[in-house]
Amino acid sequence: MMNNIHFFSAGESIKDKAAHAKIGIRGQRAMELASIGLPILPGFIIDSEVVSDLEKTDLQADLKSAMAKIEKIIGKKFGDPANPMLVKIVISPNMVIVNYPTLHNFGLCHKNLAAFNTYVGENFGHHEMQFLMKGTLEIEAKIAELEKRSKDSKAIQDAIKELNKELHQDLDGQARAKSIARLQSLMPKGFFNDPYTQLEIALKRIARMFKLDEIDDSDTALLIQPMVYGNYGKDSASGQFYTRDIVTGEKRLTGSFYQESFNEIGANKKDINSIQPAYMKLLENVAKKIEDHFKEIRSVRFTIENKRLWLIDQLAVMNKSTQSDIQLLLDLYARKVVDREHVIRQIKPNQLSELLHPVIDLSSVKSFKSIPGGIPGAPGAAIGKVYFHTEALLDAHKIAQQMGEDTRFILCMPATFAEDVKAIEVATGVLSCEGGYSAHASVVARQYGKVSLVNTGMRIKEKSAVIGSVVVKEGEYITLNVPYYGDPAIYLGKASLIEPNPESSGLLQFIDLVEQSMPTFHVRANGDTPRDATLARAFGAHGIGLCRTEHMFFDEKRINVFREMVISDTVAERRKALDKLKPMQRSDFYKLFKIMEGYEVCIRLLDAPLHEFLPHNPDEMSKFMAYLDKDSDKDLSLSEVRARCEALSEFNPMLGHRGCRIAVSYPEIYEMQVRAIFEAVYALKSEGIKVQPEIMIPIIMNDVELKLIVYGKKIEGSSIKGLTEIEQEVREKLGVRSVPYKIGTMIELPVAALGAGEIAKYAEFFSFGTNDLTQTTIGLSRDDFNSFMPDYTQFDLLEGNPFKYLNTYVKELIATAVRRGKMTRPGLVKGLCGEHGAVPENIKFCMQAGLDYVSCSAYSVPIAKLAVARINMGLES
């Protein structure tokens, strides 16, 4: 049988693959640790080829031969009456399908118990003998059950219950000795006579159990290893540690040890870093070898017995952070243990969300009342006082700043609109009750790195919100918890947060590696402010794919000027207001272009319906009237202003007077924006800064519409100046050479997708606005569909959330537009700038459809970049 007994120790293991297949999972794990030279306890494995024959085999000679090798390394002898070495038996199947008993302390007999007690104490010694009996009786109980010896089975089960109870009680050694004497008649005959007889009996009874249970014993091995004890004298200890910090990823052991203690029960816990330097050096070496071998953070259990350190076990860690994973992988990559592909393979795109947003410290909310559920709009955690109106929140924020008080606020509204962006920017989070992932509040929150949660059960009444039986009043603190994985919740009170740090977390270094695996398809960012652009560049964005210029006008210094322009009656009045706005727009574009030097910046000209900019509540109207009285030459009464505002309202503004349609009616608006763009471009050119402007025309229906905006048109009594003519005027006035620029359109209507071949005659690029394209293709409002979406989900009427995952027919329209557009203009640049652009499944489609880039919020750029790299490597299905 010696050919079927496989010895292992630090540096000694079997190499034969055929033999590996016969030693089971636990045996393979032991061999693996032995192969990398860790201070693993030596042992031997009886492989599955002979386990079934153990009942009729004389084992003692083989056991003594194998045990002699262990004894030589350990320094103790099995069966020694003075200082006995004990062993454990580990059942090692090839599949983890059965929970087997823990079988420890074999070799402990009546004749050596007293000697064992001199090292560990009488109480512990008898405790270990009870533990030995419990494990053995569990095998006997299973055999009795299978042999249908119900009387014996009941007696054994009662004994097991008694032993289990006593093992967890604080008994003295004498009480334990009495229990052993009382129950030992249930043990196999001769069990306590001799250590080798005891071990042989145990192995044969295990083999008997396998046969009776009809378990495939040809697939199960038995592993025998010595026991070591952390309470075996003053130079002994036990402990557990992680190979590095599982939260920060710092290359420093974290864990604890227990001096002169078998385990943590009743022991004085000490930080692992306070262990004696000689042991610390050994443990750090163990940690390095384990990380280099397994290429991941591991949890390690060890025992020091009489100054000798032994590795007991190591396991994968389930509760580690993404940051710790990345720090480990970067360390392994720097030391050339792994390659770049391995680093990228180990991190999934959505894991990066953990490094981009604050996360809640769950220990800080244990006593808080919580309201679970809701639709995640933007991940992270946010704390703040609740306010129910934009102006109220902005006023509270200003007062808090002046008084040096807490400036954290959460905007709580049924839904948000363009005029609420300024409050979202100031707030830490948004809580709404209409819409979902693609609602305005969620989209803007993701852009600004804020937290967004939609709770459709919430009802807002004046200055309070009612969610179920809970009432939240204005000024009260709440905490929004919107994890990327797991269910969102609202906590009533102030939690503690763990803030992200992209630099120290290793995220930026990780992104640099990812960049090397995405040579052609790129990721841009949606951004309207210098802050957006700076963040996007830090996260590796290849330019700006969508600058929403309408957001720029909601600044408190601009909004009333813009409102003045909107309610103007004549072109002259509108131009007067636009002249005030142009320097502001020029400054905006100058900053964006400068930050994005060398990369494309795609500026979408005004898209939002004009009525969205008008006052929506008495407070806003009051401030607008004050502006008109002080800073405008308009002499209008409140009723006249209200009448003009009402005249601009629309029944269906999404499909109404917006985008290029405004430019047809009021061409001076786009003219101002284009002049501001090129004045900024040529100012930067004079400074030697490379600028790559792209001008995007929104909501185009057909080619003649786009042709009008790009090249202009003169008819009797009227004319519209084209964008190319405006650029030429700016350039000639400044006396400079032209800078290459592109004019393109956003494809967000099915008619535009189908007419892409004609539109491409005048468009140098297409940017697919999939939020509106989805709405107009499938006829669902992204702000309203969540009210009935659960019913559709219940009956499988839609494939997931169409505002997160691209709908099949939306994909077909995109593919059609790409194909037809390229037939007209082979060099056509194609991108996607909807919120779909950060979802890996959508990105894969975009790459397959022939797009050149996706654009998403700055905080989603790392996620999208990693998805692209993994798709290039064939890792994303």
GROMACS .gro file of N, CA and C in nm, residues 1-83:
model
  249
    1MET      N    1   0.081  -0.122   0.000
    1MET     CA    2   0.000   0.000   0.000
    1MET      C    3   0.085   0.127   0.000
    2MET      N    4   0.218   0.112   0.017
    2MET     CA    5   0.304   0.229   0.030
    2MET      C    6   0.296   0.320  -0.093
    3ASN      N    7   0.269   0.262  -0.212
    3ASN     CA    8   0.259   0.345  -0.332
    3ASN      C    9   0.136   0.435  -0.331
    4ASN      N   10   0.043   0.403  -0.240
    4ASN     CA   11  -0.080   0.484  -0.231
    4ASN      C   12  -0.081   0.576  -0.111
    5ILE      N   13   0.031   0.583  -0.043
    5ILE     CA   14   0.046   0.678   0.069
    5ILE      C   15   0.143   0.785   0.023
    6HIS      N   16   0.098   0.910   0.026
    6HIS     CA   17   0.175   1.022  -0.031
    6HIS      C   18   0.213   1.119   0.080
    7PHE      N   19   0.341   1.133   0.103
    7PHE     CA   20   0.392   1.219   0.209
    7PHE      C   21   0.408   1.362   0.157
    8PHE      N   22   0.389   1.459   0.246
    8PHE     CA   23   0.416   1.599   0.210
    8PHE      C   24   0.471   1.674   0.331
    9SER      N   25   0.551   1.774   0.303
    9SER     CA   26   0.603   1.865   0.405
    9SER      C   27   0.651   1.990   0.333
   10ALA      N   28   0.702   2.087   0.405
   10ALA     CA   29   0.750   2.211   0.343
   10ALA      C   30   0.856   2.178   0.239
   11GLY      N   31   0.827   2.202   0.113
   11GLY     CA   32   0.923   2.176   0.006
   11GLY      C   33   0.917   2.038  -0.051
   12GLU      N   34   0.833   1.949   0.005
   12GLU     CA   35   0.821   1.812  -0.047
   12GLU      C   36   0.675   1.784  -0.080
   13SER      N   37   0.649   1.754  -0.206
   13SER     CA   38   0.511   1.727  -0.249
   13SER      C   39   0.514   1.638  -0.372
   14ILE      N   40   0.400   1.582  -0.405
   14ILE     CA   41   0.394   1.497  -0.523
   14ILE      C   42   0.374   1.583  -0.647
   15LYS      N   43   0.438   1.543  -0.755
   15LYS     CA   44   0.430   1.619  -0.881
   15LYS      C   45   0.341   1.550  -0.983
   16ASP      N   46   0.316   1.420  -0.960
   16ASP     CA   47   0.242   1.340  -1.056
   16ASP      C   48   0.095   1.384  -1.063
   17LYS      N   49   0.049   1.425  -1.181
   17LYS     CA   50  -0.088   1.473  -1.196
   17LYS      C   51  -0.190   1.363  -1.171
   18ALA      N   52  -0.154   1.241  -1.209
   18ALA     CA   53  -0.246   1.128  -1.187
   18ALA      C   54  -0.267   1.106  -1.038
   19ALA      N   55  -0.160   1.118  -0.961
   19ALA     CA   56  -0.170   1.103  -0.816
   19ALA      C   57  -0.254   1.216  -0.755
   20HIS      N   58  -0.239   1.338  -0.809
   20HIS     CA   59  -0.316   1.454  -0.760
   20HIS      C   60  -0.465   1.429  -0.772
   21ALA      N   61  -0.506   1.359  -0.875
   21ALA     CA   62  -0.648   1.334  -0.897
   21ALA      C   63  -0.706   1.239  -0.793
   22LYS      N   64  -0.617   1.170  -0.718
   22LYS     CA   65  -0.664   1.069  -0.622
   22LYS      C   66  -0.655   1.114  -0.476
   23ILE      N   67  -0.623   1.241  -0.451
   23ILE     CA   68  -0.603   1.283  -0.310
   23ILE      C   69  -0.708   1.383  -0.263
   24GLY      N   70  -0.808   1.413  -0.345
   24GLY     CA   71  -0.918   1.497  -0.303
   24GLY      C   72  -0.882   1.644  -0.288
   25ILE      N   73  -0.983   1.726  -0.263
   25ILE     CA   74  -0.964   1.871  -0.257
   25ILE      C   75  -0.871   1.911  -0.143
   26ARG      N   76  -0.896   1.860  -0.023
   26ARG     CA   77  -0.812   1.898   0.091
   26ARG      C   78  -0.668   1.851   0.074
   27GLY      N   79  -0.654   1.732   0.016
   27GLY     CA   80  -0.520   1.682  -0.010
   27GLY      C   81  -0.447   1.767  -0.112
   28GLN      N   82  -0.517   1.806  -0.216
   28GLN     CA   83  -0.456   1.892  -0.318
   28GLN      C   84  -0.415   2.026  -0.260
   29ARG      N   85  -0.499   2.080  -0.169
   29ARG     CA   86  -0.466   2.208  -0.106
   29ARG      C   87  -0.339   2.196  -0.022
   30ALA      N   88  -0.327   2.085   0.051
   30ALA     CA   89  -0.207   2.063   0.133
   30ALA      C   90  -0.083   2.049   0.046
   31MET      N   91  -0.096   1.973  -0.063
   31MET     CA   92   0.018   1.956  -0.155
   31MET      C   93   0.060   2.089  -0.218
   32GLU      N   94  -0.039   2.171  -0.248
   32GLU     CA   95  -0.011   2.301  -0.309
   32GLU      C   96   0.070   2.389  -0.215
   33LEU      N   97   0.030   2.391  -0.087
   33LEU     CA   98   0.104   2.472   0.011
   33LEU      C   99   0.244   2.416   0.032
   34ALA      N  100   0.254   2.284   0.034
   34ALA     CA  101   0.386   2.222   0.052
   34ALA      C  102   0.478   2.256  -0.064
   35SER      N  103   0.422   2.263  -0.184
   35SER     CA  104   0.503   2.285  -0.304
   35SER      C  105   0.568   2.422  -0.308
   36ILE      N  106   0.511   2.519  -0.235
   36ILE     CA  107   0.569   2.654  -0.238
   36ILE      C  108   0.655   2.682  -0.115
   37GLY      N  109   0.686   2.575  -0.041
   37GLY     CA  110   0.783   2.588   0.068
   37GLY      C  111   0.731   2.657   0.192
   38LEU      N  112   0.601   2.655   0.215
   38LEU     CA  113   0.547   2.716   0.337
   38LEU      C  114   0.568   2.622   0.456
   39PRO      N  115   0.574   2.677   0.577
   39PRO     CA  116   0.596   2.593   0.696
   39PRO      C  117   0.469   2.516   0.733
   40ILE      N  118   0.426   2.433   0.641
   40ILE     CA  119   0.304   2.355   0.661
   40ILE      C  120   0.336   2.234   0.747
   41LEU      N  121   0.240   2.192   0.827
   41LEU     CA  122   0.258   2.070   0.905
   41LEU      C  123   0.275   1.952   0.810
   42PRO      N  124   0.375   1.867   0.832
   42PRO     CA  125   0.393   1.751   0.745
   42PRO      C  126   0.277   1.654   0.764
   43GLY      N  127   0.259   1.566   0.668
   43GLY     CA  128   0.152   1.469   0.680
   43GLY      C  129   0.157   1.372   0.565
   44PHE      N  130   0.057   1.285   0.560
   44PHE     CA  131   0.048   1.191   0.449
   44PHE      C  132  -0.097   1.169   0.413
   45ILE      N  133  -0.117   1.129   0.287
   45ILE     CA  134  -0.251   1.108   0.235
   45ILE      C  135  -0.263   0.965   0.185
   46ILE      N  136  -0.368   0.899   0.230
   46ILE     CA  137  -0.401   0.767   0.176
   46ILE      C  138  -0.497   0.791   0.061
   47ASP      N  139  -0.454   0.762  -0.061
   47ASP     CA  140  -0.533   0.806  -0.175
   47ASP      C  141  -0.658   0.721  -0.196
   48SER      N  142  -0.747   0.772  -0.281
   48SER     CA  143  -0.880   0.714  -0.300
   48SER      C  144  -0.875   0.575  -0.363
   49GLU      N  145  -0.763   0.536  -0.420
   49GLU     CA  146  -0.753   0.406  -0.486
   49GLU      C  147  -0.761   0.291  -0.387
   50VAL      N  148  -0.719   0.318  -0.260
   50VAL     CA  149  -0.715   0.208  -0.162
   50VAL      C  150  -0.806   0.230  -0.041
   51VAL      N  151  -0.868   0.350  -0.032
   51VAL     CA  152  -0.951   0.377   0.086
   51VAL      C  153  -1.059   0.271   0.103
   52SER      N  154  -1.115   0.225  -0.006
   52SER     CA  155  -1.224   0.128   0.003
   52SER      C  156  -1.177  -0.007   0.057
   53ASP      N  157  -1.044  -0.032   0.057
   53ASP     CA  158  -0.992  -0.161   0.103
   53ASP      C  159  -0.937  -0.155   0.246
   54LEU      N  160  -0.948  -0.042   0.313
   54LEU     CA  161  -0.885  -0.026   0.444
   54LEU      C  162  -0.942  -0.122   0.549
   55GLU      N  163  -1.070  -0.157   0.537
   55GLU     CA  164  -1.132  -0.243   0.638
   55GLU      C  165  -1.061  -0.378   0.649
   56LYS      N  166  -1.011  -0.430   0.537
   56LYS     CA  167  -0.950  -0.563   0.539
   56LYS      C  168  -0.799  -0.558   0.521
   57THR      N  169  -0.740  -0.444   0.552
   57THR     CA  170  -0.596  -0.428   0.536
   57THR      C  171  -0.530  -0.407   0.671
   58ASP      N  172  -0.412  -0.470   0.690
   58ASP     CA  173  -0.332  -0.447   0.810
   58ASP      C  174  -0.256  -0.316   0.788
   59LEU      N  175  -0.292  -0.214   0.864
   59LEU     CA  176  -0.241  -0.080   0.837
   59LEU      C  177  -0.120  -0.041   0.921
   60GLN      N  178  -0.095  -0.111   1.032
   60GLN     CA  179   0.000  -0.058   1.130
   60GLN      C  180   0.140  -0.038   1.075
   61ALA      N  181   0.188  -0.133   0.995
   61ALA     CA  182   0.324  -0.119   0.943
   61ALA      C  183   0.337   0.005   0.855
   62ASP      N  184   0.241   0.023   0.767
   62ASP     CA  185   0.244   0.141   0.679
   62ASP      C  186   0.226   0.270   0.758
   63LEU      N  187   0.139   0.266   0.858
   63LEU     CA  188   0.118   0.385   0.940
   63LEU      C  189   0.246   0.424   1.015
   64LYS      N  190   0.314   0.325   1.070
   64LYS     CA  191   0.436   0.352   1.146
   64LYS      C  192   0.546   0.406   1.057
   65SER      N  193   0.553   0.353   0.935
   65SER     CA  194   0.655   0.401   0.841
   65SER      C  195   0.629   0.548   0.803
   66ALA      N  196   0.504   0.580   0.772
   66ALA     CA  197   0.470   0.718   0.734
   66ALA      C  198   0.483   0.812   0.853
   67MET      N  199   0.445   0.762   0.971
   67MET     CA  200   0.449   0.846   1.091
   67MET      C  201   0.592   0.880   1.129
   68ALA      N  202   0.685   0.790   1.101
   68ALA     CA  203   0.824   0.814   1.136
   68ALA      C  204   0.878   0.939   1.066
   69LYS      N  205   0.836   0.961   0.941
   69LYS     CA  206   0.882   1.079   0.866
   69LYS      C  207   0.827   1.207   0.929
   70ILE      N  208   0.701   1.200   0.975
   70ILE     CA  209   0.641   1.316   1.042
   70ILE      C  210   0.713   1.344   1.173
   71GLU      N  211   0.739   1.238   1.250
   71GLU     CA  212   0.803   1.252   1.381
   71GLU      C  213   0.939   1.319   1.371
   72LYS      N  214   1.011   1.285   1.265
   72LYS     CA  215   1.145   1.341   1.246
   72LYS      C  216   1.139   1.492   1.229
   73ILE      N  217   1.035   1.542   1.163
   73ILE     CA  218   1.021   1.686   1.140
   73ILE      C  219   0.962   1.756   1.261
   74ILE      N  220   0.861   1.696   1.322
   74ILE     CA  221   0.791   1.761   1.433
   74ILE      C  222   0.873   1.759   1.562
   75GLY      N  223   0.948   1.650   1.583
   75GLY     CA  224   1.026   1.639   1.706
   75GLY      C  225   0.950   1.574   1.820
   76LYS      N  226   0.835   1.516   1.791
   76LYS     CA  227   0.759   1.440   1.890
   76LYS      C  228   0.722   1.305   1.826
   77LYS      N  229   0.689   1.208   1.913
   77LYS     CA  230   0.656   1.075   1.863
   77LYS      C  231   0.510   1.042   1.888
   78PHE      N  232   0.450   0.978   1.788
   78PHE     CA  233   0.313   0.931   1.800
   78PHE      C  234   0.311   0.815   1.899
   79GLY      N  235   0.231   0.828   2.005
   79GLY     CA  236   0.224   0.723   2.107
   79GLY      C  237   0.325   0.738   2.218
   80ASP      N  238   0.409   0.843   2.214
   80ASP     CA  239   0.508   0.866   2.321
   80ASP      C  240   0.433   0.888   2.453
   81PRO      N  241   0.464   0.808   2.556
   81PRO     CA  242   0.392   0.824   2.683
   81PRO      C  243   0.430   0.952   2.756
   82ALA      N  244   0.545   1.015   2.718
   82ALA     CA  245   0.590   1.135   2.789
   82ALA      C  246   0.549   1.265   2.720
   83ASN      N  247   0.557   1.269   2.588
   83ASN     CA  248   0.523   1.390   2.512
   83ASN      C  249   0.459   1.347   2.381
   0.00000   0.00000   0.00000
